[in-house]
Coordinates of C-alpha atoms in Angstrom, one line a residue:
Chain A
M10 CA 13.6 28.3 -34.3
V11 CA 15.8 29.2 -37.2
N12 CA 19.4 30.1 -36.8
L13 CA 20.0 29.2 -33.2
T14 CA 23.7 29.5 -32.4
L15 CA 25.3 26.5 -30.8
K16 CA 25.6 28.4 -27.6
E17 CA 21.9 29.5 -27.7
R18 CA 20.8 25.9 -28.4
L19 CA 22.7 24.5 -25.4
K20 CA 21.6 27.3 -23.1
R21 CA 17.9 27.0 -24.2
T22 CA 18.1 23.2 -23.8
L23 CA 19.6 23.3 -20.3
N24 CA 17.1 25.9 -19.3
G25 CA 14.1 24.0 -20.5
K26 CA 13.2 26.2 -23.6
T27 CA 12.2 24.7 -26.9
V28 CA 14.9 23.9 -29.4
D29 CA 15.1 22.6 -33.0
K30 CA 17.3 19.6 -32.1
A31 CA 19.3 18.2 -29.2
P32 CA 22.8 19.5 -28.9
V33 CA 25.5 16.9 -29.5
L34 CA 28.7 17.5 -27.5
A35 CA 30.8 16.3 -24.6
V36 CA 30.7 17.6 -21.0
T37 CA 33.6 15.2 -20.2
Q38 CA 37.1 15.0 -21.5
T39 CA 37.6 15.0 -25.3
G40 CA 41.4 14.6 -25.8
T41 CA 42.1 11.6 -28.1
K42 CA 45.3 10.3 -29.7
E43 CA 44.0 11.1 -33.2
L44 CA 43.1 14.7 -32.2
M45 CA 46.6 15.0 -30.7
S46 CA 48.2 13.8 -33.9
L47 CA 46.1 16.3 -35.9
T48 CA 46.8 19.3 -33.7
K49 CA 50.4 18.2 -32.8
Y50 CA 49.5 19.0 -29.2
Y51 CA 50.0 15.9 -27.0
W52 CA 49.4 14.8 -23.5
P53 CA 50.9 15.2 -21.0
D54 CA 52.4 18.5 -22.0
A55 CA 49.1 19.8 -23.4
N56 CA 47.8 19.9 -19.8
W57 CA 50.4 22.5 -18.8
N58 CA 50.2 24.8 -21.8
P59 CA 47.3 27.2 -22.3
K60 CA 47.6 27.3 -26.1
A61 CA 47.9 23.5 -26.4
L62 CA 44.9 23.1 -24.0
A63 CA 42.9 25.4 -26.1
Q64 CA 43.8 24.0 -29.5
L65 CA 43.4 20.4 -28.6
A66 CA 40.0 21.2 -27.0
I67 CA 38.9 23.2 -30.1
S68 CA 39.8 20.2 -32.4
A69 CA 37.0 18.1 -30.9
H70 CA 34.6 20.8 -32.1
K71 CA 36.3 21.3 -35.5
E72 CA 37.3 17.7 -36.4
I73 CA 34.4 15.8 -34.8
G74 CA 31.7 18.4 -34.8
F75 CA 30.9 18.4 -31.1
E76 CA 28.9 21.6 -30.5
A77 CA 30.9 22.9 -27.6
V78 CA 34.6 23.2 -26.6
R79 CA 35.3 21.4 -23.4
I80 CA 38.4 21.6 -21.1
P81 CA 40.4 20.2 -19.4
Y82 CA 41.5 16.6 -19.9
C83 CA 41.9 15.3 -16.4
L84 CA 40.5 15.5 -12.8
T85 CA 43.7 17.0 -11.3
V86 CA 43.8 20.7 -11.8
L87 CA 42.1 21.8 -8.6
L88 CA 43.7 19.0 -6.6
E89 CA 47.2 20.1 -7.8
A90 CA 46.4 23.6 -6.8
L91 CA 45.4 22.3 -3.3
G92 CA 48.7 20.6 -2.9
C93 CA 48.4 17.0 -4.3
E94 CA 51.3 15.5 -6.1
I95 CA 50.3 14.7 -9.8
E96 CA 51.4 11.9 -12.0
K97 CA 51.6 13.6 -15.4
G98 CA 50.6 10.5 -17.5
D99 CA 51.5 10.2 -21.1
T100 CA 49.9 10.4 -24.6
T101 CA 47.2 7.8 -23.8
R102 CA 47.1 8.2 -20.1
Q103 CA 45.3 11.0 -18.2
A104 CA 47.1 12.9 -15.5
A105 CA 46.2 11.5 -12.2
V106 CA 46.6 12.3 -8.5
K107 CA 49.6 10.5 -7.0
G108 CA 50.2 11.9 -3.5
H109 CA 47.5 12.4 -0.8
P110 CA 48.8 15.1 1.6
Y111 CA 46.1 14.6 4.2
N112 CA 45.9 10.8 4.4
S113 CA 45.4 10.0 8.0
R114 CA 43.1 7.6 9.9
K115 CA 42.0 10.5 12.1
P116 CA 41.1 13.7 10.1
V117 CA 43.7 16.4 10.4
P118 CA 42.0 19.9 10.6
I119 CA 42.3 21.4 7.1
G120 CA 41.2 24.9 7.8
K121 CA 40.2 27.4 5.1
V122 CA 40.9 27.3 1.4
P123 CA 44.1 29.4 0.8
E124 CA 43.2 32.8 -0.6
T125 CA 45.9 32.3 -3.2
I126 CA 44.1 29.3 -4.7
L127 CA 43.3 31.0 -8.0
S128 CA 46.9 31.7 -8.7
S129 CA 48.0 28.2 -7.7
G130 CA 49.1 25.3 -9.8
R131 CA 47.5 25.2 -13.3
I132 CA 44.5 27.4 -12.5
P133 CA 46.0 30.5 -14.2
I134 CA 46.7 28.2 -17.2
M135 CA 43.0 27.1 -17.4
I136 CA 41.8 30.7 -17.2
E137 CA 44.2 31.7 -20.0
A138 CA 43.1 28.7 -22.1
I139 CA 39.5 29.7 -21.8
K140 CA 40.3 33.2 -23.0
I141 CA 42.3 31.8 -26.0
I142 CA 39.4 29.5 -26.9
K143 CA 36.9 32.4 -26.7
D144 CA 39.2 34.5 -29.0
I145 CA 39.4 31.7 -31.5
V146 CA 35.8 30.3 -31.6
G147 CA 34.0 33.5 -30.9
D148 CA 30.7 34.1 -29.1
D149 CA 28.6 31.4 -30.8
V150 CA 30.3 28.3 -29.6
P151 CA 29.7 27.3 -25.9
I152 CA 32.7 26.7 -23.7
I153 CA 32.3 24.0 -21.1
A154 CA 34.7 23.8 -18.2
G155 CA 34.8 21.0 -15.6
S156 CA 36.5 20.0 -12.4
E157 CA 36.6 17.3 -9.8
G158 CA 33.7 17.6 -7.4
P159 CA 33.8 17.8 -3.6
V160 CA 33.8 14.1 -2.8
T161 CA 36.5 13.4 -5.4
I162 CA 38.5 16.4 -4.1
A163 CA 38.3 15.0 -0.6
S164 CA 39.3 11.5 -1.9
G165 CA 42.4 13.1 -3.6
L166 CA 43.4 14.9 -0.4
V167 CA 43.0 12.0 2.0
E168 CA 43.1 8.9 -0.3
V169 CA 39.9 7.1 -1.3
T170 CA 39.9 4.1 1.1
T171 CA 40.7 6.4 4.0
L172 CA 37.8 8.7 2.9
M173 CA 35.4 5.7 2.6
R174 CA 36.2 4.8 6.2
W175 CA 35.5 8.4 7.3
F176 CA 32.0 8.0 5.9
I177 CA 31.3 5.8 8.9
R178 CA 33.9 6.6 11.5
E179 CA 34.6 10.3 11.0
K180 CA 31.5 12.0 9.8
E181 CA 32.5 15.4 11.2
G182 CA 35.9 15.4 9.7
L183 CA 34.4 14.2 6.4
L184 CA 32.0 17.1 6.3
E185 CA 34.8 19.5 7.0
Y186 CA 36.8 18.1 4.0
L187 CA 33.7 18.1 1.8
Q188 CA 33.1 21.7 2.6
Y189 CA 36.7 22.6 2.0
G190 CA 36.5 20.9 -1.5
S191 CA 33.3 22.6 -2.2
D192 CA 34.6 26.1 -1.3
A193 CA 37.7 25.6 -3.4
M194 CA 35.6 24.3 -6.3
I195 CA 33.1 27.2 -6.2
S196 CA 35.9 29.8 -6.4
Y197 CA 37.5 27.9 -9.2
A198 CA 34.3 27.4 -11.1
N199 CA 33.4 31.1 -10.9
A200 CA 36.8 32.2 -12.0
L201 CA 36.5 30.0 -15.1
L202 CA 32.9 31.3 -15.8
D203 CA 34.2 34.9 -15.4
A204 CA 36.9 34.1 -17.9
G205 CA 34.3 33.1 -20.5
A206 CA 33.1 29.5 -19.8
D207 CA 29.4 29.1 -20.4
A208 CA 28.7 26.0 -18.3
F209 CA 30.6 24.3 -15.5
V210 CA 30.6 20.5 -14.9
V211 CA 31.1 19.1 -11.5
L212 CA 32.6 15.6 -12.0
D213 CA 32.3 13.5 -8.9
P214 CA 32.9 9.8 -9.6
V215 CA 33.7 9.1 -5.9
A216 CA 30.1 10.1 -5.0
S217 CA 28.7 7.2 -7.0
P218 CA 26.5 4.5 -5.4
E219 CA 29.0 2.1 -6.8
L220 CA 31.0 3.3 -3.7
I221 CA 28.9 5.0 -1.1
S222 CA 25.3 4.2 0.0
P223 CA 22.4 6.3 -1.3
K224 CA 21.6 7.2 2.3
D225 CA 25.1 8.6 2.9
F226 CA 24.8 10.4 -0.4
N227 CA 21.5 11.9 0.6
D228 CA 22.5 12.9 4.1
L229 CA 26.1 14.0 3.6
V230 CA 26.7 14.9 0.0
L231 CA 23.4 16.3 -1.3
P232 CA 23.4 19.4 1.0
I233 CA 26.9 20.2 -0.3
Y234 CA 25.6 19.9 -3.9
K235 CA 22.7 22.2 -3.2
D236 CA 25.1 24.8 -1.9
I237 CA 27.4 24.5 -4.9
S238 CA 24.6 24.7 -7.5
K239 CA 23.3 27.9 -5.7
K240 CA 26.7 29.5 -5.7
I241 CA 28.0 28.8 -9.2
K242 CA 27.5 31.8 -11.3
G243 CA 26.4 30.0 -14.4
D244 CA 24.8 26.8 -15.8
G245 CA 25.8 24.0 -13.4
I246 CA 26.0 20.4 -14.6
L247 CA 26.7 17.3 -12.5
H248 CA 28.4 14.2 -13.7
I249 CA 28.6 11.0 -11.6
C250 CA 29.9 7.7 -13.1
G251 CA 28.4 4.2 -12.8
D252 CA 24.8 3.2 -12.2
I253 CA 23.3 6.1 -10.3
T254 CA 19.7 5.1 -10.5
A255 CA 19.5 4.8 -6.7
I256 CA 20.4 8.4 -6.1
L257 CA 18.3 10.0 -8.9
P258 CA 15.5 11.0 -6.4
S259 CA 18.1 12.9 -4.4
L260 CA 19.7 14.4 -7.4
K261 CA 16.3 15.8 -8.4
E262 CA 16.7 18.2 -5.5
S263 CA 20.4 19.0 -6.1
G264 CA 19.8 22.3 -7.9
F265 CA 21.9 21.4 -10.9
I266 CA 20.2 22.1 -14.3
G267 CA 22.0 19.3 -16.1
L268 CA 22.9 15.7 -15.2
S269 CA 25.5 13.7 -17.2
I270 CA 25.1 9.9 -16.9
E271 CA 26.8 6.8 -18.2
E272 CA 25.1 4.0 -20.1
K273 CA 25.0 2.0 -16.8
T274 CA 22.1 4.4 -15.8
D275 CA 19.1 3.8 -18.0
M276 CA 18.2 7.0 -19.8
K277 CA 14.5 6.3 -19.7
E278 CA 14.5 5.5 -16.1
A279 CA 16.4 8.7 -15.4
K280 CA 14.0 10.7 -17.4
D281 CA 11.0 9.1 -15.7
T282 CA 12.5 10.0 -12.3
L283 CA 13.7 13.5 -13.0
G284 CA 11.0 14.7 -15.4
E285 CA 11.9 18.1 -16.8
K286 CA 13.5 19.3 -13.6
I287 CA 17.0 18.4 -14.6
K288 CA 18.1 18.0 -18.2
L289 CA 19.8 14.8 -19.1
I290 CA 23.1 14.5 -20.8
G291 CA 24.6 11.3 -22.2
N292 CA 24.9 8.4 -22.2
I293 CA 26.8 6.8 -25.1
S294 CA 29.2 4.1 -23.8
T295 CA 32.8 5.3 -23.9
S296 CA 34.0 1.7 -23.5
K297 CA 31.6 -0.7 -25.2
T298 CA 30.8 1.3 -28.3
L299 CA 32.8 4.6 -28.7
L300 CA 36.1 2.9 -28.0
N301 CA 35.5 -0.8 -28.8
G302 CA 32.5 -0.7 -31.1
T303 CA 31.8 0.3 -34.7
Y304 CA 30.4 3.5 -36.3
N305 CA 27.1 1.6 -36.7
E306 CA 26.9 0.5 -33.1
V307 CA 27.5 4.0 -31.9
Y308 CA 24.9 5.3 -34.3
E309 CA 22.3 2.9 -33.1
E310 CA 23.1 3.6 -29.5
C311 CA 22.6 7.3 -30.1
I312 CA 19.2 6.8 -31.7
T313 CA 18.1 4.8 -28.7
A314 CA 19.4 7.4 -26.3
L315 CA 17.5 10.1 -28.2
E316 CA 14.4 8.0 -28.2
K317 CA 14.7 7.4 -24.5
G318 CA 14.8 11.2 -24.0
T319 CA 18.3 12.5 -23.6
D320 CA 18.3 16.2 -23.8
V321 CA 21.9 16.5 -24.9
L322 CA 23.5 13.7 -26.8
A323 CA 26.9 13.1 -25.3
P324 CA 29.5 10.4 -24.4
G325 CA 28.6 8.9 -21.0
C326 CA 32.0 9.6 -19.5
G327 CA 35.4 11.0 -20.6
L328 CA 36.5 9.8 -24.1
A329 CA 39.1 7.1 -24.0
P330 CA 42.3 8.4 -25.7
M331 CA 42.2 5.6 -28.3
T332 CA 38.6 6.4 -29.3
P333 CA 38.4 6.7 -33.1
I334 CA 37.2 10.1 -34.5
K335 CA 35.0 8.1 -36.8
N336 CA 33.0 6.7 -34.0
C337 CA 32.5 10.1 -32.5
I338 CA 31.2 11.4 -35.8
A339 CA 28.5 8.7 -35.7
M340 CA 27.1 10.7 -32.8
I341 CA 26.8 13.8 -34.9
D342 CA 25.3 11.9 -37.8
A343 CA 22.8 10.1 -35.6
R344 CA 21.6 13.3 -34.0
N345 CA 21.3 15.0 -37.5
D346 CA 19.3 12.1 -38.9
Y347 CA 17.1 11.8 -35.9
F348 CA 16.0 15.4 -36.1
K349 CA 15.6 15.5 -39.9
K350 CA 11.9 16.0 -40.6
Chain B
M176 CA 27.3 -28.1 29.2
K177 CA 30.9 -29.0 28.5
I178 CA 32.3 -31.1 25.7
L179 CA 36.1 -31.6 25.5
G180 CA 36.6 -28.9 28.1
V181 CA 35.0 -26.1 26.0
S182 CA 31.9 -24.5 27.2
M183 CA 29.4 -24.8 24.3
V184 CA 27.4 -21.8 25.2
S185 CA 30.4 -19.5 25.3
K186 CA 31.9 -21.1 22.2
E187 CA 28.8 -20.4 20.2
E188 CA 28.5 -17.0 21.6
I189 CA 32.1 -16.2 20.6
L190 CA 31.7 -17.5 17.0
E191 CA 28.5 -15.7 16.6
G192 CA 30.0 -12.6 18.2
L193 CA 32.9 -12.8 15.8
A194 CA 30.6 -13.0 12.8
K195 CA 28.6 -10.1 14.1
A196 CA 31.7 -8.0 14.8
V197 CA 32.8 -8.6 11.2
I198 CA 29.4 -7.6 9.8
D199 CA 29.3 -4.5 12.0
G200 CA 32.8 -3.6 11.1
D201 CA 33.8 -3.5 14.7
E202 CA 37.5 -4.2 14.8
V203 CA 37.9 -3.7 18.6
K204 CA 35.3 -6.3 19.3
S205 CA 36.6 -8.8 16.7
E206 CA 40.1 -8.5 18.1
E207 CA 38.8 -9.0 21.6
L208 CA 36.7 -12.1 20.6
A209 CA 39.6 -13.6 18.7
K210 CA 41.8 -13.4 21.8
K211 CA 39.0 -14.8 23.9
S212 CA 38.5 -17.7 21.5
L213 CA 42.1 -18.7 22.0
E214 CA 41.9 -18.4 25.7
I215 CA 39.0 -20.8 26.0
G216 CA 40.6 -23.2 23.6
I217 CA 38.4 -22.9 20.5
D218 CA 40.2 -24.3 17.4
P219 CA 41.4 -21.1 15.6
Y220 CA 40.5 -22.7 12.3
E221 CA 36.9 -23.0 13.5
S222 CA 36.9 -19.3 14.7
L223 CA 38.1 -18.4 11.3
M224 CA 35.6 -20.4 9.3
N225 CA 32.5 -20.2 11.5
G226 CA 33.2 -16.8 12.9
C227 CA 35.1 -14.4 10.6
N228 CA 34.3 -16.1 7.2
K229 CA 30.7 -16.6 8.2
G230 CA 30.4 -12.9 8.9
M231 CA 32.2 -12.0 5.7
A232 CA 29.8 -14.3 3.7
K233 CA 26.9 -12.3 5.1
V234 CA 28.7 -9.0 4.2
S235 CA 29.1 -10.3 0.7
D236 CA 25.3 -11.1 0.5
L237 CA 24.4 -7.7 1.8
Y238 CA 26.7 -6.0 -0.7
E239 CA 25.1 -7.9 -3.5
L240 CA 21.7 -6.8 -2.2
K241 CA 23.0 -3.2 -2.2
E242 CA 22.5 -3.0 1.5
M243 CA 26.2 -2.6 2.2
F244 CA 28.5 -0.3 0.3
V245 CA 32.3 0.2 0.1
P246 CA 32.7 2.1 3.4
E247 CA 30.8 -0.6 5.3
I248 CA 32.8 -3.4 3.6
L249 CA 36.1 -1.8 4.3
L250 CA 35.3 -1.6 8.0
S251 CA 34.1 -5.3 7.9
A252 CA 37.4 -6.2 6.3
D253 CA 39.3 -4.3 9.0
A254 CA 37.4 -6.2 11.6
M255 CA 38.1 -9.5 9.9
Y256 CA 41.8 -8.9 9.4
A257 CA 42.1 -7.8 13.1
A258 CA 40.8 -11.2 14.1
I259 CA 42.8 -13.1 11.5
D260 CA 46.0 -11.5 12.8
I261 CA 45.3 -12.9 16.2
L262 CA 44.3 -16.3 15.0
K263 CA 46.8 -17.0 12.3
P264 CA 49.9 -17.8 14.4
H265 CA 47.8 -20.5 16.1
L266 CA 46.5 -22.2 13.0
K267 CA 47.8 -25.7 12.5
V268 CA 48.9 -26.5 9.0
D269 CA 47.2 -29.6 7.7
A270 CA 49.6 -31.3 5.4
S271 CA 47.0 -33.8 4.1
A272 CA 44.6 -31.0 3.0
K273 CA 44.0 -30.3 -0.6
K274 CA 46.3 -27.5 -1.9
P275 CA 44.2 -24.4 -2.2
A276 CA 44.1 -22.6 -5.6
K277 CA 46.3 -19.6 -6.0
V278 CA 45.4 -16.3 -7.6
V279 CA 47.7 -13.6 -8.9
I280 CA 45.7 -10.3 -8.7
G281 CA 46.5 -6.8 -9.7
V282 CA 45.3 -3.6 -11.4
A283 CA 46.2 -3.2 -15.1
Q284 CA 49.0 -1.0 -16.3
G285 CA 48.4 2.7 -16.1
D286 CA 45.6 2.4 -13.5
I287 CA 46.0 3.3 -9.9
H288 CA 42.4 2.6 -8.8
D289 CA 42.5 -0.4 -6.5
I290 CA 39.4 -0.4 -4.3
G291 CA 37.7 -3.0 -6.6
K292 CA 40.8 -5.1 -6.7
N293 CA 41.2 -5.0 -3.0
L294 CA 37.5 -6.1 -2.5
V295 CA 37.9 -9.0 -4.9
K296 CA 41.2 -10.0 -3.2
M297 CA 39.6 -10.0 0.2
M298 CA 36.5 -12.0 -0.9
L299 CA 38.7 -14.5 -2.7
E300 CA 40.8 -14.9 0.4
V301 CA 37.7 -15.6 2.4
A302 CA 36.6 -18.1 -0.2
G303 CA 39.8 -20.0 0.5
F304 CA 42.1 -18.9 -2.3
I305 CA 45.7 -18.0 -1.7
M306 CA 46.2 -14.5 -3.0
I307 CA 49.3 -13.0 -4.5
D308 CA 48.7 -9.3 -4.8
V309 CA 50.9 -7.6 -7.4
G310 CA 49.4 -4.2 -6.7
K311 CA 48.3 -1.4 -9.0
D312 CA 49.6 0.0 -12.3
V313 CA 51.1 -3.5 -13.0
P314 CA 53.0 -3.9 -16.2
V315 CA 52.0 -6.8 -18.5
D316 CA 55.2 -8.7 -18.0
T317 CA 54.9 -8.6 -14.2
F318 CA 51.5 -10.4 -14.4
V319 CA 53.1 -13.1 -16.6
K320 CA 56.3 -13.4 -14.6
K321 CA 54.5 -13.6 -11.3
T322 CA 52.0 -16.2 -12.6
I323 CA 54.8 -18.4 -13.8
E324 CA 56.9 -17.9 -10.6
E325 CA 53.9 -18.7 -8.3
D326 CA 52.5 -21.4 -10.5
A327 CA 49.1 -19.7 -10.1
D328 CA 45.8 -21.2 -11.1
I329 CA 44.2 -17.9 -11.8
V330 CA 45.2 -14.4 -12.9
A331 CA 42.8 -11.7 -11.9
I332 CA 43.1 -8.3 -13.6
S333 CA 41.0 -5.2 -12.9
A334 CA 40.8 -1.8 -14.6
L335 CA 38.7 1.3 -13.9
M336 CA 39.9 3.3 -16.8
T337 CA 39.3 2.7 -20.5
T338 CA 42.9 3.5 -21.1
S339 CA 44.0 0.6 -18.9
M340 CA 41.6 -2.1 -20.0
M341 CA 43.7 -2.2 -23.2
Y342 CA 46.5 -3.8 -21.2
M343 CA 44.4 -6.9 -20.4
E344 CA 44.6 -8.6 -23.8
P345 CA 48.4 -8.5 -23.9
V346 CA 48.6 -10.3 -20.6
I347 CA 46.4 -13.1 -22.0
K348 CA 48.4 -13.3 -25.2
K349 CA 51.7 -13.4 -23.4
L350 CA 50.5 -16.1 -21.0
K351 CA 49.5 -18.2 -24.1
E352 CA 52.9 -17.6 -25.7
N353 CA 54.6 -18.9 -22.6
F354 CA 52.2 -21.9 -22.4
V355 CA 50.9 -20.8 -19.1
K356 CA 47.7 -22.7 -18.3
A357 CA 46.4 -20.2 -15.6
K358 CA 42.8 -19.0 -16.2
V359 CA 42.3 -15.2 -16.6
V360 CA 39.5 -13.4 -14.9
V361 CA 38.9 -9.7 -15.6
G362 CA 36.7 -7.0 -14.1
G363 CA 36.2 -3.3 -13.5
A364 CA 33.9 -0.5 -14.4
P365 CA 34.5 -0.3 -18.2
I366 CA 34.6 -4.1 -18.6
N367 CA 31.7 -6.3 -19.7
N368 CA 31.1 -9.9 -20.8
D369 CA 31.5 -9.1 -24.5
F370 CA 34.9 -7.4 -24.0
A371 CA 36.1 -10.3 -21.7
N372 CA 35.1 -12.8 -24.5
K373 CA 36.7 -10.7 -27.2
I374 CA 40.1 -10.5 -25.5
G375 CA 40.0 -14.3 -24.7
A376 CA 39.5 -14.0 -20.9
D377 CA 38.2 -17.2 -19.2
G378 CA 35.9 -15.3 -16.9
Y379 CA 34.4 -11.9 -16.0
G380 CA 32.9 -10.7 -12.7
K381 CA 30.7 -7.7 -12.7
D382 CA 31.4 -7.2 -9.0
A383 CA 33.4 -8.8 -6.3
V384 CA 30.8 -11.4 -5.5
E385 CA 30.6 -12.6 -9.1
A386 CA 34.4 -12.6 -9.3
V387 CA 34.4 -15.2 -6.5
K388 CA 31.7 -17.3 -8.2
V389 CA 33.5 -17.3 -11.5
S390 CA 36.9 -18.1 -9.9
K391 CA 35.5 -21.0 -8.0
K392 CA 33.9 -22.4 -11.1
L393 CA 37.2 -22.1 -13.0
V394 CA 39.1 -24.1 -10.5
G395 CA 36.3 -26.5 -9.9
V396 CA 35.5 -25.8 -6.2

């Protein structure tokens, strides 16, 4: 087990092979204000510039020690390419979707994903950024790309409360939109994997049982996930926010090889339900400890997460921009100490 | 059987029907029953309290038990508001009644996620509070200004994003600086009790149902 590269360690971990220690990294956004100050690449502009995207992402690997480079910093790239108006945000505020082009009580037929999708919006910038990252970090450091998942895409296209009502009133239209989001996301994911990304994270906060029922999730969303995990040409990871304990049995059948969870989902309970079928990633609190806690509190939480069986030690969600680098380093230290024989 | 000209059977049927329409999220039915209730002379206040609100109380119980989720609650709210729109113009204002507590509610600066805020607003409304909704992405000063203007009893702030939760404390500080006595209740995904205590909030609700309990406690109802 000597001399595993970071990429080999992550790949082996996700694919259920033995490793010397759990990788420590983020599958969610890593841009923080301190990293922006260090690199001099700031939000919001960094979201629209491939070099800035690459350098800010690499800094989380170089300055913190996360064992992967992860882009982008928001959940708007694909939605922008699909025609949503974007609010750019600022240094401490993520870009967010502002306009919902398909908001309508009755679903408007949405048709097929435009063939030009991969040259739309910021998608070419993301592809370029991945190539730059690969040139700089080489072949040994994994690159993780992520995007909004199908339910979140649909919620961006039609507005979330409208979409929620469709779950009951307009199931057919809902499924059409979920399929549309899924088709768009699969081409996007595969383009980024072709460009050099090693893993792809589907981030789907709107699919959380904090919003929709586990039954709706199982009946309407799970089949879409199964299709996505089959069609993504690389290691597929799923991230859903909130307490997702209720949908863990469904997720076991989703086909993803990694599941990223927040601290609201208990790591041990997740492990007990999923067994070795899906590798668990998480679940250090981005709010309670990483942002608002101390180095020691983060350290302790990491040891607990490792004891409870996390396969990849990671923040439970996107890092808050004001998160201190020092608190993130506690994650690296805790992992190193835990695996010291 | 008839008492005061209202058929008891149909009155009960209508109130129960209204509650059921709200629980089922059937806005066509709730609107129809609200009209019917006026036709046969049921006091609109009674239809509101023993029909709509009774239904919504059940919805809130089912939500707490995780038997209802956001889609179901939104449809219930639609059904409730459809009935309220019909009943409201006919409600008699009772001048002697105790003034209900007033809540200024909004989503913290930088945050556009307002589903949670809207659920809390609706449930507080049902619980009898007067709601002043200042919307989403609300600047600190707007919370303070509105609270003073409205002489509100409670300020309720929600945030989904870790970036926006940081704008809660400044609201509390500014309210204190301006000697505003209103209580502050906070909530939202990244918020927990410790954080609420740390920033000096008077209450924290982990979900909409708890937000109502906390708010009632703070104003002593």
